[in-house]
Coordinates of C-alpha atoms in Angstrom, one line a residue:
X3 CA 90.2 152.6 132.0
X4 CA 86.8 152.8 130.3
X5 CA 86.5 148.9 130.6
X6 CA 86.9 149.0 134.4
X7 CA 83.3 147.7 135.1
X8 CA 83.1 143.8 136.1
X9 CA 80.2 141.8 135.7
X10 CA 80.5 139.3 138.7
X11 CA 81.6 141.6 141.3
X12 CA 81.4 145.3 142.5
X13 CA 84.2 147.5 141.1
X14 CA 85.4 150.7 142.6
X15 CA 87.2 153.6 140.7
X16 CA 89.7 156.0 142.1
X17 CA 90.4 159.6 141.0
X18 CA 93.4 160.9 143.3
X19 CA 93.8 164.6 142.2
X20 CA 97.0 166.0 143.8
X21 CA 100.5 167.6 143.5
X22 CA 103.7 168.5 145.3
X23 CA 103.1 172.3 145.2
X24 CA 100.3 174.2 144.0
X25 CA 101.4 176.4 141.1
X26 CA 104.8 175.0 140.8
X27 CA 105.3 173.4 137.2
X28 CA 108.2 171.5 138.9
X29 CA 106.2 170.1 141.5
X30 CA 104.2 167.2 139.9
X31 CA 107.2 165.6 137.9
X32 CA 109.5 165.7 141.2
X33 CA 106.3 164.2 142.9
X34 CA 106.0 161.7 140.4
X35 CA 109.7 160.5 140.7
X36 CA 109.3 160.1 144.6
X37 CA 105.8 158.2 144.1
X38 CA 107.1 155.8 141.2
X39 CA 108.6 153.3 143.7
X40 CA 105.4 153.1 145.9
X41 CA 103.1 152.7 142.7
X42 CA 105.3 149.6 141.7
X43 CA 104.0 147.7 144.7
X44 CA 100.3 148.4 144.1
X45 CA 98.4 145.4 143.2
X46 CA 95.1 146.7 142.0
X47 CA 93.9 145.3 138.4
X48 CA 94.3 148.9 137.0
X49 CA 96.9 151.2 138.0
X50 CA 97.5 154.2 135.8
X51 CA 99.0 157.2 136.9
X52 CA 99.6 160.6 134.8
X53 CA 102.0 162.9 136.8
X54 CA 100.4 163.3 139.9
X55 CA 96.8 162.5 139.0
X56 CA 96.1 158.5 139.7
X57 CA 93.6 155.9 139.0
X58 CA 93.0 152.5 141.0
X59 CA 90.3 150.3 139.9
X60 CA 89.4 146.9 140.8
X61 CA 87.6 144.6 143.6
X62 CA 86.7 146.8 146.6
X63 CA 88.5 145.2 149.4
X64 CA 91.7 145.2 147.1
X65 CA 91.4 148.7 146.2
X66 CA 90.9 149.7 149.9
X67 CA 93.8 147.6 150.9
X68 CA 96.2 149.4 148.5
X69 CA 94.6 152.9 149.1
X70 CA 95.6 152.5 152.9
X71 CA 99.0 151.2 152.2
X72 CA 99.5 154.5 149.5
X73 CA 98.3 156.9 152.3
X74 CA 100.7 155.5 154.8
X75 CA 103.7 155.4 152.5
X76 CA 103.1 158.6 150.9
X77 CA 102.4 160.4 154.2
X78 CA 106.1 161.9 154.4
X79 CA 105.7 163.3 150.8
X80 CA 102.7 165.1 151.1
X81 CA 99.7 163.0 150.2
X82 CA 96.3 164.8 150.6
X83 CA 93.5 162.0 151.0
X84 CA 90.7 164.4 151.4
X85 CA 90.9 165.4 147.5
X86 CA 90.5 161.8 146.6
X87 CA 87.1 160.7 144.9
X88 CA 85.4 157.1 144.6
X89 CA 83.1 155.8 141.8
X90 CA 81.1 152.6 141.7
X91 CA 80.9 151.0 138.5
X92 CA 77.9 149.3 139.9
X93 CA 75.5 150.4 142.5
X94 CA 77.3 152.3 145.3
X95 CA 77.5 150.0 148.7
X96 CA 77.1 151.9 151.9
X97 CA 79.3 149.1 153.7
X98 CA 82.3 149.9 151.4
X99 CA 81.9 153.7 151.7
X100 CA 81.8 153.7 155.2
X101 CA 85.1 151.6 154.9
X102 CA 86.9 154.3 153.0
X103 CA 85.7 157.1 155.0
X104 CA 87.4 155.7 157.9
X105 CA 90.8 155.4 155.9
X106 CA 89.8 158.9 154.2
X107 CA 87.3 161.2 155.9
X108 CA 84.9 163.1 154.1
X109 CA 86.1 161.1 150.6
X110 CA 83.8 162.5 147.6
X111 CA 81.6 159.8 146.0
X112 CA 81.2 160.4 142.3
X113 CA 77.7 159.4 141.3
X114 CA 77.2 160.6 137.4
X115 CA 79.4 163.6 136.7
X116 CA 82.6 161.0 136.3
X117 CA 85.7 162.7 134.9
X118 CA 89.2 162.1 134.4
X119 CA 91.7 164.7 134.0
X120 CA 88.9 166.9 133.1
X121 CA 87.7 164.7 130.4
X122 CA 84.1 163.3 130.9
X123 CA 83.6 159.3 130.9
X124 CA 79.9 159.3 130.8
X125 CA 77.3 161.1 128.6
X126 CA 75.7 162.5 131.7
X127 CA 78.9 164.2 132.5
X128 CA 79.7 165.1 128.9
X129 CA 76.4 166.9 128.8
X130 CA 77.2 168.7 132.3
X131 CA 80.5 169.7 131.2
X132 CA 79.4 170.9 128.0
X133 CA 76.6 172.9 129.9
X134 CA 79.6 174.6 132.1
X135 CA 81.5 175.2 128.9
X136 CA 78.8 177.1 127.4
X137 CA 77.8 179.2 130.3
X138 CA 81.5 180.2 130.6
X139 CA 81.7 181.2 126.8
X140 CA 78.6 183.2 127.3
X141 CA 80.1 185.2 129.9
X142 CA 83.3 185.6 128.2
X143 CA 81.6 186.4 124.7
X144 CA 79.6 189.1 126.8
X145 CA 82.7 191.0 127.6
X146 CA 83.9 191.0 124.2
X147 CA 81.6 194.0 123.3
X148 CA 83.8 196.4 125.6
X149 CA 86.5 195.8 123.0
X150 CA 87.3 196.9 119.6
X151 CA 85.3 194.8 116.9
X152 CA 88.6 193.7 115.2
X153 CA 90.3 192.7 118.2
X154 CA 86.9 191.0 119.7
X155 CA 86.6 189.1 116.9
X156 CA 90.3 187.8 116.7
X157 CA 89.9 186.8 120.4
X158 CA 86.7 184.9 119.5
X159 CA 88.5 183.2 116.8
X160 CA 91.7 182.3 118.3
X161 CA 91.0 182.3 122.0
X162 CA 87.4 181.4 122.7
X163 CA 85.0 179.0 120.7
X164 CA 86.9 176.2 119.4
X165 CA 90.2 176.8 121.4
X166 CA 88.3 176.4 124.7
X167 CA 86.6 173.1 123.5
X168 CA 89.2 171.3 121.8
X169 CA 90.3 169.2 124.7
X170 CA 86.9 167.7 125.6
X171 CA 86.1 167.1 121.9
X172 CA 89.1 165.1 121.4
X173 CA 88.6 163.1 124.7
X174 CA 85.0 162.5 124.9
X175 CA 82.3 161.1 122.4
X176 CA 80.7 164.8 122.1
X177 CA 78.9 163.9 118.8
X178 CA 76.4 161.9 121.0
X179 CA 74.9 165.1 122.9
X180 CA 74.7 166.8 119.2
X181 CA 71.6 169.2 120.8
X182 CA 74.3 170.5 123.4
X183 CA 76.8 171.1 120.7
X184 CA 74.2 173.1 118.6
X185 CA 73.4 175.2 121.6
X186 CA 77.2 176.2 121.8
X187 CA 77.1 176.9 118.0
X188 CA 74.3 179.1 118.6
X189 CA 75.9 181.0 121.4
X190 CA 79.2 181.3 119.0
X191 CA 76.9 182.4 116.2
X192 CA 75.3 185.0 118.3
X193 CA 78.5 186.5 119.6
X194 CA 79.5 186.9 115.9
X195 CA 76.2 188.5 115.0
X196 CA 76.7 191.2 117.7
X197 CA 80.4 191.6 116.9
X198 CA 79.4 192.4 113.0
X199 CA 76.1 194.0 114.1
X200 CA 74.1 191.9 111.5
X201 CA 72.2 188.7 111.6
X202 CA 73.3 185.9 109.4
X203 CA 71.0 183.5 107.6
X204 CA 71.7 180.0 107.8
X205 CA 73.8 180.0 104.5
X206 CA 76.0 182.9 105.8
X207 CA 76.5 181.2 109.0
X208 CA 77.8 178.2 107.2
X209 CA 79.9 180.2 104.9
X210 CA 81.3 181.9 108.1
X211 CA 82.2 178.5 109.7
X212 CA 84.5 177.6 106.9
X213 CA 88.3 178.1 107.3
X214 CA 89.4 181.4 105.7
X215 CA 91.1 179.8 102.8
X216 CA 88.1 178.3 102.1
X217 CA 86.1 181.5 101.9
X218 CA 84.7 181.7 105.7
X219 CA 85.9 183.5 108.3
X220 CA 87.2 180.7 110.5
X221 CA 84.8 180.6 113.3
X222 CA 84.2 176.8 113.1
X223 CA 81.0 174.8 114.2
X224 CA 81.4 172.6 117.2
X225 CA 78.9 170.1 115.6
X226 CA 81.3 169.7 112.4
X227 CA 84.4 169.4 114.6
X228 CA 83.4 166.7 117.3
X229 CA 83.6 163.7 115.2
X230 CA 86.7 164.5 113.4
X231 CA 88.6 165.6 116.7
X232 CA 87.4 162.2 118.3
X233 CA 88.3 159.9 115.6
X234 CA 91.6 161.6 115.2
X235 CA 92.5 161.6 118.9
X236 CA 91.8 158.0 119.0
X237 CA 94.0 157.1 116.0
X238 CA 96.7 159.0 117.6
X239 CA 96.5 157.7 120.9
X240 CA 96.0 153.8 120.2
X241 CA 99.5 152.9 120.6
X242 CA 99.9 154.3 123.9
X243 CA 96.7 152.8 125.0
X244 CA 98.2 149.5 124.1
X245 CA 101.2 150.1 126.1
X246 CA 99.0 150.9 129.1
X247 CA 96.3 148.1 128.5
X248 CA 98.0 145.1 127.0
X249 CA 94.7 143.2 126.5
X250 CA 93.7 145.9 123.8
X251 CA 95.0 144.5 120.5
X252 CA 93.3 147.4 118.0
X253 CA 91.3 150.4 118.0
X254 CA 88.2 148.6 117.5
X255 CA 88.1 147.8 121.1
X256 CA 88.3 151.2 122.4
X257 CA 85.0 152.5 123.7
X258 CA 82.8 154.4 121.5
X259 CA 85.3 153.8 118.7
X260 CA 83.1 151.7 116.5
X261 CA 80.0 153.9 117.3
X262 CA 81.9 157.2 116.1
X263 CA 83.1 155.1 112.9
X264 CA 79.6 154.0 112.0
X265 CA 78.3 157.5 112.3
X266 CA 81.0 158.9 109.9
X267 CA 80.0 156.1 107.4
X268 CA 76.5 157.4 107.7
X269 CA 77.5 161.0 107.2
X270 CA 80.3 160.8 104.7
X271 CA 79.7 157.5 102.6
X272 CA 82.5 155.5 104.2
X273 CA 85.1 158.0 102.8
X274 CA 88.1 157.7 105.3
X275 CA 91.3 159.8 105.1
X276 CA 94.6 158.2 104.6
X277 CA 96.2 159.9 107.7
X278 CA 93.8 158.9 110.3
X279 CA 96.0 160.4 113.1
X280 CA 95.6 163.7 111.7
X281 CA 92.3 165.8 112.6
X282 CA 93.0 168.0 109.7
X283 CA 92.5 165.1 107.3
X284 CA 89.2 163.9 108.8
X285 CA 87.9 167.9 108.9
X286 CA 88.8 168.4 105.3
X287 CA 86.6 165.9 104.1
X288 CA 83.7 167.9 106.1
X289 CA 84.7 171.0 104.4
X290 CA 84.6 170.0 100.9
X291 CA 81.3 168.3 101.7
X292 CA 80.1 171.7 103.1
X293 CA 81.7 173.5 100.1
X294 CA 79.9 171.5 97.4
X295 CA 76.6 171.9 99.5
X296 CA 76.5 175.7 99.2
X297 CA 73.7 177.1 97.5
X298 CA 74.9 180.0 95.4
X299 CA 72.2 180.7 93.4
X300 CA 72.8 184.3 91.8
X301 CA 76.0 185.3 89.9
X302 CA 76.4 188.1 92.7
X303 CA 77.1 185.4 95.1
X304 CA 79.3 183.0 92.9
X305 CA 81.5 186.1 92.2
X306 CA 81.5 187.1 96.0
X307 CA 82.7 183.7 96.9
X308 CA 85.1 183.2 94.5
X309 CA 86.7 186.3 95.3
X310 CA 86.8 185.5 98.9
X311 CA 89.0 182.3 97.9
X312 CA 91.8 184.6 96.7
X313 CA 94.8 184.6 98.8
X314 CA 94.9 188.2 98.8
X315 CA 91.5 188.9 100.2
X316 CA 92.1 186.9 103.6
X317 CA 95.3 189.0 105.0
X318 CA 92.8 191.2 107.2
X319 CA 91.3 188.1 108.8
X320 CA 94.6 186.5 109.8
X321 CA 96.8 189.3 110.7
X322 CA 97.2 190.3 114.4
X323 CA 95.3 193.4 115.3
X324 CA 97.6 195.9 116.5
X325 CA 97.4 199.5 116.6
X326 CA 101.2 200.1 116.9
X327 CA 101.9 198.2 113.6
X328 CA 98.8 199.6 111.7
X329 CA 97.1 196.5 111.5
X330 CA 94.0 197.4 113.8
X331 CA 91.0 198.1 111.6
X332 CA 88.4 200.4 113.0
X333 CA 84.9 199.4 114.0
X334 CA 82.9 200.6 110.8
X335 CA 86.0 199.6 108.2
X336 CA 85.8 195.9 110.0
X337 CA 82.0 195.4 109.9
X338 CA 81.8 196.7 106.3
X339 CA 84.6 194.1 105.4
X340 CA 82.5 191.2 106.8
X341 CA 79.4 192.3 105.3
X342 CA 81.0 192.4 102.0
X343 CA 82.7 189.4 102.1
X344 CA 79.6 187.6 103.4
X345 CA 76.9 189.5 101.4
X346 CA 75.6 191.0 104.6
X347 CA 73.0 194.2 104.5
X348 CA 75.2 197.0 105.5
X349 CA 72.6 199.5 106.1
X350 CA 69.1 199.1 107.4
X351 CA 66.0 200.8 105.8
X352 CA 66.1 204.4 107.3
X353 CA 64.9 208.0 106.5
X354 CA 68.0 210.4 106.4
X355 CA 67.4 214.0 108.2
X356 CA 67.4 215.4 104.6
X357 CA 64.3 213.4 104.3
X358 CA 65.0 211.0 101.7
X359 CA 64.6 207.3 102.4
X360 CA 67.5 204.8 101.9
X361 CA 67.0 201.0 101.3
X362 CA 69.3 198.1 102.6
X363 CA 71.8 198.4 99.7
X364 CA 74.4 200.8 99.2
X365 CA 76.3 202.6 96.3
X366 CA 80.0 202.7 96.2
X367 CA 81.2 205.9 94.1
X368 CA 85.0 205.5 92.9

């Protein structure tokens, strides 16, 4: 699909998003069964469908002819041509657009923000979608302040941040727009700082971004996951791609694969995992590299980090916070626990009402 552009002629690309019945989970499969006999008669160079979302690509006249046939034959099963979109792989042609408008009045012409099944297909579309994701995350993370801090942290880790971005990371080369990824990381970091009521140094933020069993908080960085996610996705999907596009013989022909592999080699000295289909194996190489680069200069820092690696010290970070089963930490307990794990300042310099001045350190009496 990413190879749909032709040098010697104009190519037209269609994205047809529709379903049999809005909100009905059985709608798309049922619609697909009705649609299959019609699709087998399509003669475009590229004719790929996923349930009720379809893609036709080829010469404009050829695509227009098949599009008209599709509209006529699908009229009785609920095709809505007004939701169709058209994209020119070369310069747009007004005469071609007019021809398609006659068949489907008001058809939308996509110029830059090209997406397929929610996955951006160009760098401009990737940057645009990441910006939308950043705005959405900022809005949702602001609302976390209304919750208990333990619950807010659990939602931030398991529902927001990376879980909201996994799909786009695996389906597009987000590693090419590193500045946008850094802005998202900053948004996640700011939300974590507000949650624990403390500022994180670069070193503390790095430790926080490690998985829990590596001594971190499990709030992963998007900049570190973008490349492993994309590489694992390509290697796990290449067999299916070969089935759909028989001219592709190996993964090196897949768009952006060699570029991503080259960037990986520069970052990790050609160290490739044995199981290339598993994202965790790619990610583990980056995690180990991050752990080895930690600057734990004092004995206190080393002791704190080694203690955080113990299995017994991680339970409170993985448990479901519930008041009913007694696993919900109150706000102060949760904040102090995070501060002790990362070495944050629990107190700020202030003067007590008794007149004594207190510094940032605390004394624990047992």
